[in-house]
PDB file of C-alpha atoms in Angstrom:
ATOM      1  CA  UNK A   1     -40.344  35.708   3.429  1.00 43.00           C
ATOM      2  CA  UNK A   2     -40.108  33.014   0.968  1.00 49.00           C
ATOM      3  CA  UNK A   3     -39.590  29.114   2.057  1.00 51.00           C
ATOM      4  CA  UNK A   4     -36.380  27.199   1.027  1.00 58.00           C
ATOM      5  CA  UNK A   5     -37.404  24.597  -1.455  1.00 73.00           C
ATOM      6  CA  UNK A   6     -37.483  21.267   0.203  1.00 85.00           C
ATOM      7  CA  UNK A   7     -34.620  19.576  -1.878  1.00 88.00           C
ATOM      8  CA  UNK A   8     -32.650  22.580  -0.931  1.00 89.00           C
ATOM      9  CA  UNK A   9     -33.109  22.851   2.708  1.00 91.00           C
ATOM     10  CA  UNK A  10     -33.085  19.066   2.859  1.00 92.00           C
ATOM     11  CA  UNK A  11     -29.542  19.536   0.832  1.00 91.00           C
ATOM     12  CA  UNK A  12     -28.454  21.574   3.760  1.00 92.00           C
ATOM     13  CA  UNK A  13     -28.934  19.625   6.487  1.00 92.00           C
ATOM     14  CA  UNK A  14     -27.036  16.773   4.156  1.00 92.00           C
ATOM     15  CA  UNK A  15     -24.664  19.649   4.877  1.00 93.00           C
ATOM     16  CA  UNK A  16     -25.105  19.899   8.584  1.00 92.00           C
ATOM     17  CA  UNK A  17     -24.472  16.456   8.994  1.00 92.00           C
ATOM     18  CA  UNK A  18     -20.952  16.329   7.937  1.00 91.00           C
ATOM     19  CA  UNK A  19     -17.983  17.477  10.543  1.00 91.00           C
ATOM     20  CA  UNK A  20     -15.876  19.347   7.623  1.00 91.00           C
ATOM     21  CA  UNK A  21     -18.501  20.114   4.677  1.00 91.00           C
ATOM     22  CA  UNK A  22     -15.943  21.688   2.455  1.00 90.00           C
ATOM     23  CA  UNK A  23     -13.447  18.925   2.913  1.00 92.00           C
ATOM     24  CA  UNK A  24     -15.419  15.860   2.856  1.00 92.00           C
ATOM     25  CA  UNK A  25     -14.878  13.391   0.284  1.00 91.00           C
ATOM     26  CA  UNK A  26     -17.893  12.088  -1.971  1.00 93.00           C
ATOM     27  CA  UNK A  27     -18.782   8.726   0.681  1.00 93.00           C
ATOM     28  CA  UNK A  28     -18.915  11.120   3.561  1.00 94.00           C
ATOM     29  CA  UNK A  29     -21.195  12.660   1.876  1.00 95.00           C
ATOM     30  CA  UNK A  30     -23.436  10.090   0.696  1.00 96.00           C
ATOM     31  CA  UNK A  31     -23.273   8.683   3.850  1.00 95.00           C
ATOM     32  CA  UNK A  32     -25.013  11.760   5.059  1.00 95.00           C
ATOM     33  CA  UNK A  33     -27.169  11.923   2.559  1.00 96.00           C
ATOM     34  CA  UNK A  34     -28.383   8.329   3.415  1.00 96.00           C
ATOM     35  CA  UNK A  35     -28.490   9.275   7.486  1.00 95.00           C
ATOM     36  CA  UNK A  36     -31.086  12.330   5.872  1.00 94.00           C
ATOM     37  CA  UNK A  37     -33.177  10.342   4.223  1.00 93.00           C
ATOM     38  CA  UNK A  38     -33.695   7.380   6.791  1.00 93.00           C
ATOM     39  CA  UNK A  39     -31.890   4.864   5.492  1.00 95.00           C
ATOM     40  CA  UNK A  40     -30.038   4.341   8.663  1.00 94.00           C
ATOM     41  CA  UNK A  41     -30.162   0.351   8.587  1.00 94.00           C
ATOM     42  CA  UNK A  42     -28.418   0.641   4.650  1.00 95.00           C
ATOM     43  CA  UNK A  43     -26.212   2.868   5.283  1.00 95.00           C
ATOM     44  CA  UNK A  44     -24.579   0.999   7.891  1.00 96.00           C
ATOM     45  CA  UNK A  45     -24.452  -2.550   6.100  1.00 96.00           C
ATOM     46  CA  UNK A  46     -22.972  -0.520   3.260  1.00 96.00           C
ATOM     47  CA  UNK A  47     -20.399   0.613   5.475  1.00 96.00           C
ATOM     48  CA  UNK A  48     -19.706  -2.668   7.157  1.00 96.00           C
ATOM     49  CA  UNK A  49     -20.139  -5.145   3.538  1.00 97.00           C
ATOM     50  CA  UNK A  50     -17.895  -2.386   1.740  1.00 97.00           C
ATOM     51  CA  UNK A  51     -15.032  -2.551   4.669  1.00 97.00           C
ATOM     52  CA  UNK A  52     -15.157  -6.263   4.830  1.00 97.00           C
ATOM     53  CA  UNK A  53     -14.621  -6.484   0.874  1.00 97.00           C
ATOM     54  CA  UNK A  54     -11.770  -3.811   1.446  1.00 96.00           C
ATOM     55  CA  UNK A  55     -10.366  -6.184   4.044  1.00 96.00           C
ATOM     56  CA  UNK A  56     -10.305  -9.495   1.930  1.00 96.00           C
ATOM     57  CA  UNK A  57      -8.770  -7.823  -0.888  1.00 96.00           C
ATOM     58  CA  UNK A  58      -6.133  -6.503   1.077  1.00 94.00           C
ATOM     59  CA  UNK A  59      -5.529 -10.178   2.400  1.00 93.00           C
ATOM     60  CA  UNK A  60      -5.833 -11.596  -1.273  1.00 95.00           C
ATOM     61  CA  UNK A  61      -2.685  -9.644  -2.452  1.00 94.00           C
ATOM     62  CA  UNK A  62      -0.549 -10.510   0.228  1.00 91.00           C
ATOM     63  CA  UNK A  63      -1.467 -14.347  -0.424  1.00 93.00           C
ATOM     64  CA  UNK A  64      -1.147 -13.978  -4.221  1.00 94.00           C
ATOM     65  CA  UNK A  65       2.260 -12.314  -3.950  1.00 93.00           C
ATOM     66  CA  UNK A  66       3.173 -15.048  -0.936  1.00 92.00           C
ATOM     67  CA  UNK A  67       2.009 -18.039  -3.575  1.00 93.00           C
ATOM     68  CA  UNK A  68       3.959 -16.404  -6.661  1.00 93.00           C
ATOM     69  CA  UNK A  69       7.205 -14.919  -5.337  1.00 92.00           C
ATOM     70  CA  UNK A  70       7.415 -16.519  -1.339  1.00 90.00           C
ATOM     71  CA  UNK A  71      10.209 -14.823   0.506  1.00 90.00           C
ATOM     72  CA  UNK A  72      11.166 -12.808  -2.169  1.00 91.00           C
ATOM     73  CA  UNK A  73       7.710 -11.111  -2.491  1.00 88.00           C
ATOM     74  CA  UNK A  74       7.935  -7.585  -2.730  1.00 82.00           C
ATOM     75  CA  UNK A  75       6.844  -6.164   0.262  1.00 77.00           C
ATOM     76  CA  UNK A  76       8.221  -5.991   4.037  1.00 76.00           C
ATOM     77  CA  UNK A  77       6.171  -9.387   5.285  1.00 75.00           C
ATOM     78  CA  UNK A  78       8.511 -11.485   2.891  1.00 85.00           C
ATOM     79  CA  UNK A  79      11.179 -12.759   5.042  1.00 91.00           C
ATOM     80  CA  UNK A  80      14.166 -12.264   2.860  1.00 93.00           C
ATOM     81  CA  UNK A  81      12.647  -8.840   1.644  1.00 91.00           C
ATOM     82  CA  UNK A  82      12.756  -8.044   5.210  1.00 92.00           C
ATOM     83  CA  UNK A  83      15.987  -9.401   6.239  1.00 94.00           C
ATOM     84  CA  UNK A  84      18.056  -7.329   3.263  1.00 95.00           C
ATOM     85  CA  UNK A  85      16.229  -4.399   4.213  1.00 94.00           C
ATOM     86  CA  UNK A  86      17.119  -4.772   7.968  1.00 94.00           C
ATOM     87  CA  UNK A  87      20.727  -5.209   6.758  1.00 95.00           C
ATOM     88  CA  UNK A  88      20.621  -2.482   4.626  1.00 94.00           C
ATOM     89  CA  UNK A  89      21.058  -0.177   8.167  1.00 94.00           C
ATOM     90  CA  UNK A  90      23.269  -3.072   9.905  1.00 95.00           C
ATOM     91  CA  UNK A  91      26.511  -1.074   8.998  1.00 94.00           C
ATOM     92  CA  UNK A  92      25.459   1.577  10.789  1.00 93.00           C
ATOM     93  CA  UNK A  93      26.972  -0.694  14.029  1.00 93.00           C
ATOM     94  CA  UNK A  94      30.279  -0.451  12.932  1.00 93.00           C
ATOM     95  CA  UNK A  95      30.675   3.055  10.948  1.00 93.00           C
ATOM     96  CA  UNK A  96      30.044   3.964  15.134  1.00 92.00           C
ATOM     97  CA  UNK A  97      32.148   1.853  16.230  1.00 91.00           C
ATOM     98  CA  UNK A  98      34.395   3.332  14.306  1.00 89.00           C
ATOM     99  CA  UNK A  99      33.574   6.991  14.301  1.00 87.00           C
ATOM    100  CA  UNK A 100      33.680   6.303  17.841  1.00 85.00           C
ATOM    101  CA  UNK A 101      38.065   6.625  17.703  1.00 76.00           C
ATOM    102  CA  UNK A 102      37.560  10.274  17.021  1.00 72.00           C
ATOM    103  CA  UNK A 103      35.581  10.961  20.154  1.00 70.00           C
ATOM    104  CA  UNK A 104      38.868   9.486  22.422  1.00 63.00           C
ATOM    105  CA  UNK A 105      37.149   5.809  22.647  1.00 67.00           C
ATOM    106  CA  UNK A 106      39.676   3.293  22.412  1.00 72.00           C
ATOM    107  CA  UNK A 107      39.390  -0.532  21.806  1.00 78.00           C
ATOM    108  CA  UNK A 108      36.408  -0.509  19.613  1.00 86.00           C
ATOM    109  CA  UNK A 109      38.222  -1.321  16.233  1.00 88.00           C
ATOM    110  CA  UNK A 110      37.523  -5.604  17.261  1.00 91.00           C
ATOM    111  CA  UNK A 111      33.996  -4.779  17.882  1.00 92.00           C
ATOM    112  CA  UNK A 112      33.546  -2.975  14.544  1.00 92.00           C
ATOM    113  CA  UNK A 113      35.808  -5.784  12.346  1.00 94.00           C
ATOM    114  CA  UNK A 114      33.479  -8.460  14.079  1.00 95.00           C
ATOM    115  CA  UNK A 115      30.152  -6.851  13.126  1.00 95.00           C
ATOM    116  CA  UNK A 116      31.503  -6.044   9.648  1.00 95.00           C
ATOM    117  CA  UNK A 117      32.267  -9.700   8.813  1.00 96.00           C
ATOM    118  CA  UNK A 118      29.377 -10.905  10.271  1.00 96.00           C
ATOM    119  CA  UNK A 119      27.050  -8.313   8.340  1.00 96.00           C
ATOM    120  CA  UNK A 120      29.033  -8.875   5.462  1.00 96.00           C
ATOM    121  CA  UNK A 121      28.958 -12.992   6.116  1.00 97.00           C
ATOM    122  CA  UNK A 122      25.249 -12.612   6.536  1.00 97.00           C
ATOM    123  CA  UNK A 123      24.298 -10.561   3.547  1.00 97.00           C
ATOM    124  CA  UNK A 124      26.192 -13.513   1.874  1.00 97.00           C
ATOM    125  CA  UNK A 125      24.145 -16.642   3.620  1.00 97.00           C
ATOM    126  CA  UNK A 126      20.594 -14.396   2.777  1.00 96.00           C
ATOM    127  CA  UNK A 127      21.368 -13.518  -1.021  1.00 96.00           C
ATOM    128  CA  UNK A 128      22.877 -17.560  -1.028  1.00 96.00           C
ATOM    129  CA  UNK A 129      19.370 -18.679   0.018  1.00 94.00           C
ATOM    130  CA  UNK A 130      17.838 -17.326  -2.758  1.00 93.00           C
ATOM    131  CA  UNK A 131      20.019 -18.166  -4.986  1.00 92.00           C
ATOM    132  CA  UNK A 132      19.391 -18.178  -8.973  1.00 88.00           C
ATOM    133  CA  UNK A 133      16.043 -16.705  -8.147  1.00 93.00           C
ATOM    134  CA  UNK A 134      15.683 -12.790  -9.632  1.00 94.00           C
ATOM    135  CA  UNK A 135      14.488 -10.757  -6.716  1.00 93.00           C
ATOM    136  CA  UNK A 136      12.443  -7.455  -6.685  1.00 91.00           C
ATOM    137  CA  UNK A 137      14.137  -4.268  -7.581  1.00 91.00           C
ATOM    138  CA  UNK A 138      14.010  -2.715  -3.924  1.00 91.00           C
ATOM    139  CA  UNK A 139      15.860  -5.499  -3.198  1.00 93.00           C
ATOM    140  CA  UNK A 140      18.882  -5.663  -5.005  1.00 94.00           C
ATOM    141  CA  UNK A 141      19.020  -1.785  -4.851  1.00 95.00           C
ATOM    142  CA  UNK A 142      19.047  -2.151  -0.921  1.00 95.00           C
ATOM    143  CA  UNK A 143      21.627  -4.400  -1.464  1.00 95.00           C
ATOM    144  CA  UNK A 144      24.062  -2.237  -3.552  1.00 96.00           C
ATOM    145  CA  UNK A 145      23.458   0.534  -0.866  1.00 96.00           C
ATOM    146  CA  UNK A 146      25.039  -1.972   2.336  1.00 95.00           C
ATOM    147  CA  UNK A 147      27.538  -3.337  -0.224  1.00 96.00           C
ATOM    148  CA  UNK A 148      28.703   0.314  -0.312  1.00 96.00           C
ATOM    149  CA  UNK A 149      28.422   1.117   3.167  1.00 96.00           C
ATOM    150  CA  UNK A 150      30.078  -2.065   4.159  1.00 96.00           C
ATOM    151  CA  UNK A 151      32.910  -1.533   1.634  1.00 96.00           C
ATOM    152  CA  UNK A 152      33.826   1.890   2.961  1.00 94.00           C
ATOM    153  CA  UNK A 153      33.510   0.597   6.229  1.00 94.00           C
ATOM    154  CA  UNK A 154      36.413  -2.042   5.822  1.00 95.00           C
ATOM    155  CA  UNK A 155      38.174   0.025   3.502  1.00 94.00           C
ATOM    156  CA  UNK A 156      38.620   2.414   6.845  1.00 92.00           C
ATOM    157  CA  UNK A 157      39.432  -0.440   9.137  1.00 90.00           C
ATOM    158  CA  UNK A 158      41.664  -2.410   7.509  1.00 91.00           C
ATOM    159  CA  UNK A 159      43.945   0.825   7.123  1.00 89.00           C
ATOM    160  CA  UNK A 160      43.770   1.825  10.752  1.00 88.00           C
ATOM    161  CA  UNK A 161      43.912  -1.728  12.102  1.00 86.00           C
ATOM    162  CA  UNK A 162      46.775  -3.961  12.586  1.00 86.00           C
ATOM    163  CA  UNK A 163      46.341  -7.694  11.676  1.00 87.00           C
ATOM    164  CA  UNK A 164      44.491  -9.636  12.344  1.00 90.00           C
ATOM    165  CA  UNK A 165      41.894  -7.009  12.208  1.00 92.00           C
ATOM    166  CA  UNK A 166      41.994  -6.035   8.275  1.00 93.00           C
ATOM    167  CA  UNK A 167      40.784 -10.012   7.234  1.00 94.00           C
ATOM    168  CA  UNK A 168      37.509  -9.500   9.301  1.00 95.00           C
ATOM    169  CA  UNK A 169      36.852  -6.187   7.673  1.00 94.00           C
ATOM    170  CA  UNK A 170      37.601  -7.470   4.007  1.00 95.00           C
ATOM    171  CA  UNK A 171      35.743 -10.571   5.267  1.00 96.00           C
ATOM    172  CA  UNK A 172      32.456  -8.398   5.646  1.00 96.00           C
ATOM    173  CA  UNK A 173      32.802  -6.780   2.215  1.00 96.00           C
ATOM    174  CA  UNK A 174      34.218  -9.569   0.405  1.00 97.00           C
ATOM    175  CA  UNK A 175      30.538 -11.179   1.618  1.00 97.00           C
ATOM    176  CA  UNK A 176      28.464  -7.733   0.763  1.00 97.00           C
ATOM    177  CA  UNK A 177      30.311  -7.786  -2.857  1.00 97.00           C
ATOM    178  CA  UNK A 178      29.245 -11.097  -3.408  1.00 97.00           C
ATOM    179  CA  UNK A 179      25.841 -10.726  -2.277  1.00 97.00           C
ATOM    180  CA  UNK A 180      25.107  -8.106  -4.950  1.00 97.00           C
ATOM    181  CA  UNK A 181      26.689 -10.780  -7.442  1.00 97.00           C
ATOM    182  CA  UNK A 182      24.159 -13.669  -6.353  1.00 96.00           C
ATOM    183  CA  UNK A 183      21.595 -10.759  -6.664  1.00 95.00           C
ATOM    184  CA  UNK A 184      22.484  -9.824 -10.030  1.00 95.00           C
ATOM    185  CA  UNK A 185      23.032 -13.381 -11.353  1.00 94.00           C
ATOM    186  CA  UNK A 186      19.296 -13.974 -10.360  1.00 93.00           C
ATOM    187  CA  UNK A 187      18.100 -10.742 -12.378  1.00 92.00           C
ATOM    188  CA  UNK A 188      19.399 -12.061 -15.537  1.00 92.00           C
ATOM    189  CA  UNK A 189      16.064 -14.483 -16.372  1.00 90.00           C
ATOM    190  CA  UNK A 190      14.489 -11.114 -17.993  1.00 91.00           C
ATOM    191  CA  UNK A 191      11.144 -12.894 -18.242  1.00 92.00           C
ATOM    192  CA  UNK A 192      11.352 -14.062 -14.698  1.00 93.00           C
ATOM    193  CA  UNK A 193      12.803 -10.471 -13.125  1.00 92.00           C
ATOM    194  CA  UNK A 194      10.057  -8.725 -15.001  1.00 93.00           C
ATOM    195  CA  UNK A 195       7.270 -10.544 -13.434  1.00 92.00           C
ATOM    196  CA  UNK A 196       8.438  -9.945  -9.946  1.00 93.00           C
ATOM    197  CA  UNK A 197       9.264  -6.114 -10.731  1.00 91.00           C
ATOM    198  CA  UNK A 198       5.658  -6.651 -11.794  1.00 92.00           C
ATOM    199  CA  UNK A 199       4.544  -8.530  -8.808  1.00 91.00           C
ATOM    200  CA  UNK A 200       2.575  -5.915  -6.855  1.00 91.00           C
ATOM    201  CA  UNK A 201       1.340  -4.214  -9.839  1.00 92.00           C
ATOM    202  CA  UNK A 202      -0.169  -7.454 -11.176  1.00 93.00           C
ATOM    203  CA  UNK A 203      -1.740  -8.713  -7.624  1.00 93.00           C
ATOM    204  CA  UNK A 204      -3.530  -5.275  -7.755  1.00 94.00           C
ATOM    205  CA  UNK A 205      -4.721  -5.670 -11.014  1.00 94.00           C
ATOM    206  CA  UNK A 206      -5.738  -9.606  -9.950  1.00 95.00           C
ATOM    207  CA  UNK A 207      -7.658  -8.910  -6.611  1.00 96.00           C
ATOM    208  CA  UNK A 208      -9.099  -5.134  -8.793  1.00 94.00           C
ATOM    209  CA  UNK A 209     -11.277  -7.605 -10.837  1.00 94.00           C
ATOM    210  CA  UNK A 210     -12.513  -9.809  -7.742  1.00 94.00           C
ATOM    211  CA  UNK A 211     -13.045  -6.399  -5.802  1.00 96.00           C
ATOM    212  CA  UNK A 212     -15.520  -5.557  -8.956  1.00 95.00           C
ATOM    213  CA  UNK A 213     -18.134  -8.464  -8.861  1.00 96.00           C
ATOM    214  CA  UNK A 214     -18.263  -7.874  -5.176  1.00 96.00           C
ATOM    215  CA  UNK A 215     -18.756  -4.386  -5.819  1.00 96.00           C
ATOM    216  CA  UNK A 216     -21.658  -5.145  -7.884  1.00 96.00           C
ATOM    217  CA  UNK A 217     -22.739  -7.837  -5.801  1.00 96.00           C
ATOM    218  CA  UNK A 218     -23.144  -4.620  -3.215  1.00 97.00           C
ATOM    219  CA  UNK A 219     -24.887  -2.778  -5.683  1.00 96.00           C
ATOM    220  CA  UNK A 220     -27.329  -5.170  -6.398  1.00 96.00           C
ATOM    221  CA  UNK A 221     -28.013  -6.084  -3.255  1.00 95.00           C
ATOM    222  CA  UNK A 222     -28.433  -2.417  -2.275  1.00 96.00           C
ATOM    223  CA  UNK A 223     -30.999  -1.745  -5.348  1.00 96.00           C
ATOM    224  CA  UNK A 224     -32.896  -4.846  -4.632  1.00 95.00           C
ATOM    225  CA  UNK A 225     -33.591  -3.711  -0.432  1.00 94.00           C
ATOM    226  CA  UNK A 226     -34.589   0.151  -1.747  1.00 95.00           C
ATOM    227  CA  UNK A 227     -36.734  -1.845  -4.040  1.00 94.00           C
ATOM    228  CA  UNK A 228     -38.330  -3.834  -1.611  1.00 94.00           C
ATOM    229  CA  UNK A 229     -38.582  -1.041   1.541  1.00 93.00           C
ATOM    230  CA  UNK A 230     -40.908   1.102  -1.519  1.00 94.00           C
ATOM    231  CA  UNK A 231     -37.927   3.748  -1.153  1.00 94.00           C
ATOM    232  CA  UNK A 232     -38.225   6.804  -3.463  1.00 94.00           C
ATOM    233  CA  UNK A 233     -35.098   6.260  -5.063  1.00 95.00           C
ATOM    234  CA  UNK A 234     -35.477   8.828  -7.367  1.00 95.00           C
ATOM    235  CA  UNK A 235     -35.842  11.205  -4.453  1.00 94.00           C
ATOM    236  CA  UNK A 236     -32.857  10.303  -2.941  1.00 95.00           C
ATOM    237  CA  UNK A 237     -30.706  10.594  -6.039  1.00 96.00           C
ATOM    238  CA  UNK A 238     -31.741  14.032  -6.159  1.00 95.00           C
ATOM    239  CA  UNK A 239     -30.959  14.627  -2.516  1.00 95.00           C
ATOM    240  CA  UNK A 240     -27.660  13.574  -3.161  1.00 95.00           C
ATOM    241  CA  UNK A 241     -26.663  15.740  -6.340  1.00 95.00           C
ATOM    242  CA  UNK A 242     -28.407  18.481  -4.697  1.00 95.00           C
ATOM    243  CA  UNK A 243     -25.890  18.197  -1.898  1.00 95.00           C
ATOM    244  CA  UNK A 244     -23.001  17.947  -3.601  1.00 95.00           C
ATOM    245  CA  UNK A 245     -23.643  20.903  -6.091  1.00 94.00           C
ATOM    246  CA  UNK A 246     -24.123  22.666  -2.523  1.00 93.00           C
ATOM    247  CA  UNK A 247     -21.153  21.591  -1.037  1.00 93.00           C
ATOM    248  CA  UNK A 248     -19.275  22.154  -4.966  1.00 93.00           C
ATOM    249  CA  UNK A 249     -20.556  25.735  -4.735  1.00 92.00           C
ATOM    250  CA  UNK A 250     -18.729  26.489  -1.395  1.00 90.00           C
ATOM    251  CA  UNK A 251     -15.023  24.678  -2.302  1.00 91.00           C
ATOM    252  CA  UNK A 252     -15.644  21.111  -1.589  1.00 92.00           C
ATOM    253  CA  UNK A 253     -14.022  19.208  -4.657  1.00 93.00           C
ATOM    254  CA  UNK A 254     -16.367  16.226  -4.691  1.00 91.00           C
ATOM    255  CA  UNK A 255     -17.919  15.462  -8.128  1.00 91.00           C
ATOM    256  CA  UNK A 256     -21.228  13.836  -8.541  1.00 91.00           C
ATOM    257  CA  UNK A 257     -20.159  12.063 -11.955  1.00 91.00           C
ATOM    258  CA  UNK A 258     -22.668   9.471 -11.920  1.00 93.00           C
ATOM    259  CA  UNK A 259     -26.075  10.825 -10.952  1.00 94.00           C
ATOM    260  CA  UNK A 260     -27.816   8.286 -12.361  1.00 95.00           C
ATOM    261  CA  UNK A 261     -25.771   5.655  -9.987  1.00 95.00           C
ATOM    262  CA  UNK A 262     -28.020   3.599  -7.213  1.00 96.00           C
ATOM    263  CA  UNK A 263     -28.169   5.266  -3.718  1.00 96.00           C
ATOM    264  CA  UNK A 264     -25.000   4.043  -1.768  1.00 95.00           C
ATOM    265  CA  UNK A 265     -22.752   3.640  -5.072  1.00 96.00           C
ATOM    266  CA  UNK A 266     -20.397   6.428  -3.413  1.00 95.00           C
ATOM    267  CA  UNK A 267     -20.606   4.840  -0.200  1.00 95.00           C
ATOM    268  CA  UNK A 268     -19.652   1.402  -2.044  1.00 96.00           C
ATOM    269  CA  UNK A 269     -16.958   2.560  -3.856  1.00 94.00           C
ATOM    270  CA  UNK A 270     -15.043   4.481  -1.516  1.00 93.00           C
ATOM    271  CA  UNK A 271     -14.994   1.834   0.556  1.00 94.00           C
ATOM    272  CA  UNK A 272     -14.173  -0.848  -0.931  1.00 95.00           C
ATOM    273  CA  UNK A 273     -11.055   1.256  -2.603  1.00 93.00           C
ATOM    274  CA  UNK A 274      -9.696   1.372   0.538  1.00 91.00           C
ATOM    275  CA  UNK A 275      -7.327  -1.787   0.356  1.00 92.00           C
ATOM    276  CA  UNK A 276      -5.462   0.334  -2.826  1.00 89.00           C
ATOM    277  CA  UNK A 277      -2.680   2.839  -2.190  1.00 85.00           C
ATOM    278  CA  UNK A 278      -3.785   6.269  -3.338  1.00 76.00           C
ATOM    279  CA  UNK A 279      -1.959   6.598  -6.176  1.00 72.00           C
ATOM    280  CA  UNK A 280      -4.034   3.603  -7.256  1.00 71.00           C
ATOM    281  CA  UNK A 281      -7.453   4.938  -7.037  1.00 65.00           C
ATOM    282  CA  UNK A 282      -6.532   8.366  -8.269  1.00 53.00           C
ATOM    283  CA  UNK A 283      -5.284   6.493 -11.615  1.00 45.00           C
ATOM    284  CA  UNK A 284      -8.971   4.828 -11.411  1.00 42.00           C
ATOM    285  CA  UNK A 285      -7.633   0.891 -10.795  1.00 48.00           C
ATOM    286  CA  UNK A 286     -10.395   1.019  -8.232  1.00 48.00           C
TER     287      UNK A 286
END
């Protein structure tokens, strides 16, 4: 019976290691590659330096978009991004209220002309406090949806409610109309809309280039210890795109596109692409 050729039967237990071989992505599998050849103590600094960089970066963008738009920074942990998004569902309150007359309830139409002034009133005081500032896209199109909900709502109260119930309702979309106005009057600085449209793009594109030089402040640092343990480095390049033509030949999708790349590259840049949505590293920002 003939032997497996080392590389090869080292390749497979590169194999073994891994939980789902044909689903694994390409830092799995360097990881295991690493765990095969002994490099236990690199491996896991990789792992740990890589997440860490991952972690600042995902810190840097929420500062940089807190510094250049405040509130109004397009995502959820602005305040007023999250407020107009909260009140985009705050008509829900008095559509039941409302809907509520059908089902036999009576005495709810004060209730639901209450909540829809003070939503509307609200939307109002929010869009006022940002006044002549453009704000992100989401935004105003969060906006126009409550500003329609709202509007329908006191449409339907103020025709099934006696007075003085029909000046809270057009109270609460008087204040939704006019919220979309303040929104709208802020979007017309093109230069100034387009660089918060931009915001989130641009922070990505920001913290990408600080990611890199600590990405190759990893790699460095990773050549110069292989260099210094007297690590075959050659060897273990070979392990790995022995592995991955082994896993490639039984479905696994993983491409070894950069042979030539140090021992732990994979590892590094997985890693550290974490802080980026998908879409992101797919379109290669990483």
């Amino acid at each position: 019976m003939t032997e497996p050729h080392p590389l090869a039967a080292r390749a497979a237990e590169v194999r073994d290691e891994l939980v789902s071989p044909g689903t694994a992505h390409r830092e799995l599998i360097e990881y295991a590659v690493l765990t095969v050849a002994g490099l236990d103590g690199l491996r896991d600094r990789l792992v740990t330096e890589s997440n860490a960089v991952a972690a600042r970066a995902r810190g840097r963008v929420t500062a940089l978009l807190r510094e250049r738009f405040g509130g109004r920074r397009p995502q959820l942990s602005g305040w007023h991004s999250l407020l107009v998004f909260l009140l985009t569902f705050a008509p829900v309150a008095p559509i039941a209220l409302l809907a509520s007359l059908r089902l036999g309830t009576d005495g709810t139409e004060p209730a639901a002309a209450v909540a829809t002034a003070v939503i509307g009133l609200l939307q109002l005081a929010v869009a006022l406090s940002v006044a002549g500032k453009p704000v992100v896209r989401s935004t105003l199109f969060q906006a126009q949806v409550s500003a329609v909900l709202v509007v329908g709502v006191a449409v339907v109260g103020a025709v099934i409610t006696a007075a003085p119930l029909p000046a809270l309702f057009l109270t609460g979309a008087a204040g939704s109309v006019a919220a979309v106005l303040v929104y709208l009057r802020g979007r017309r600085d093109r230069e100034r809309t387009q660089l918060i449209d931009d915001g989130l793009e641009t922070a990505y594109l920001d913290v990408s280039a600080e990611v890199a030089a600590e990405r190759a402040r990893l790699l460095d640092g990773a050549a110069r210890e292989l260099r210094e343990a007297g690590v075959d480095v050659d060897g273990v390049k070979a392990l790995r795109t022995s592995a991955l033509a082994l896993l490639r030949s039984t479905g696994n999708p993983a491409v070894d596109d950069d042979p030539d790349a140090i021992p732990g590259a994979y590892l590094i840049l997985g890693h550290t692409s974490a802080w980026l949505p998908p879409t992101h590293r797919d379109r290669g920002e990483a």
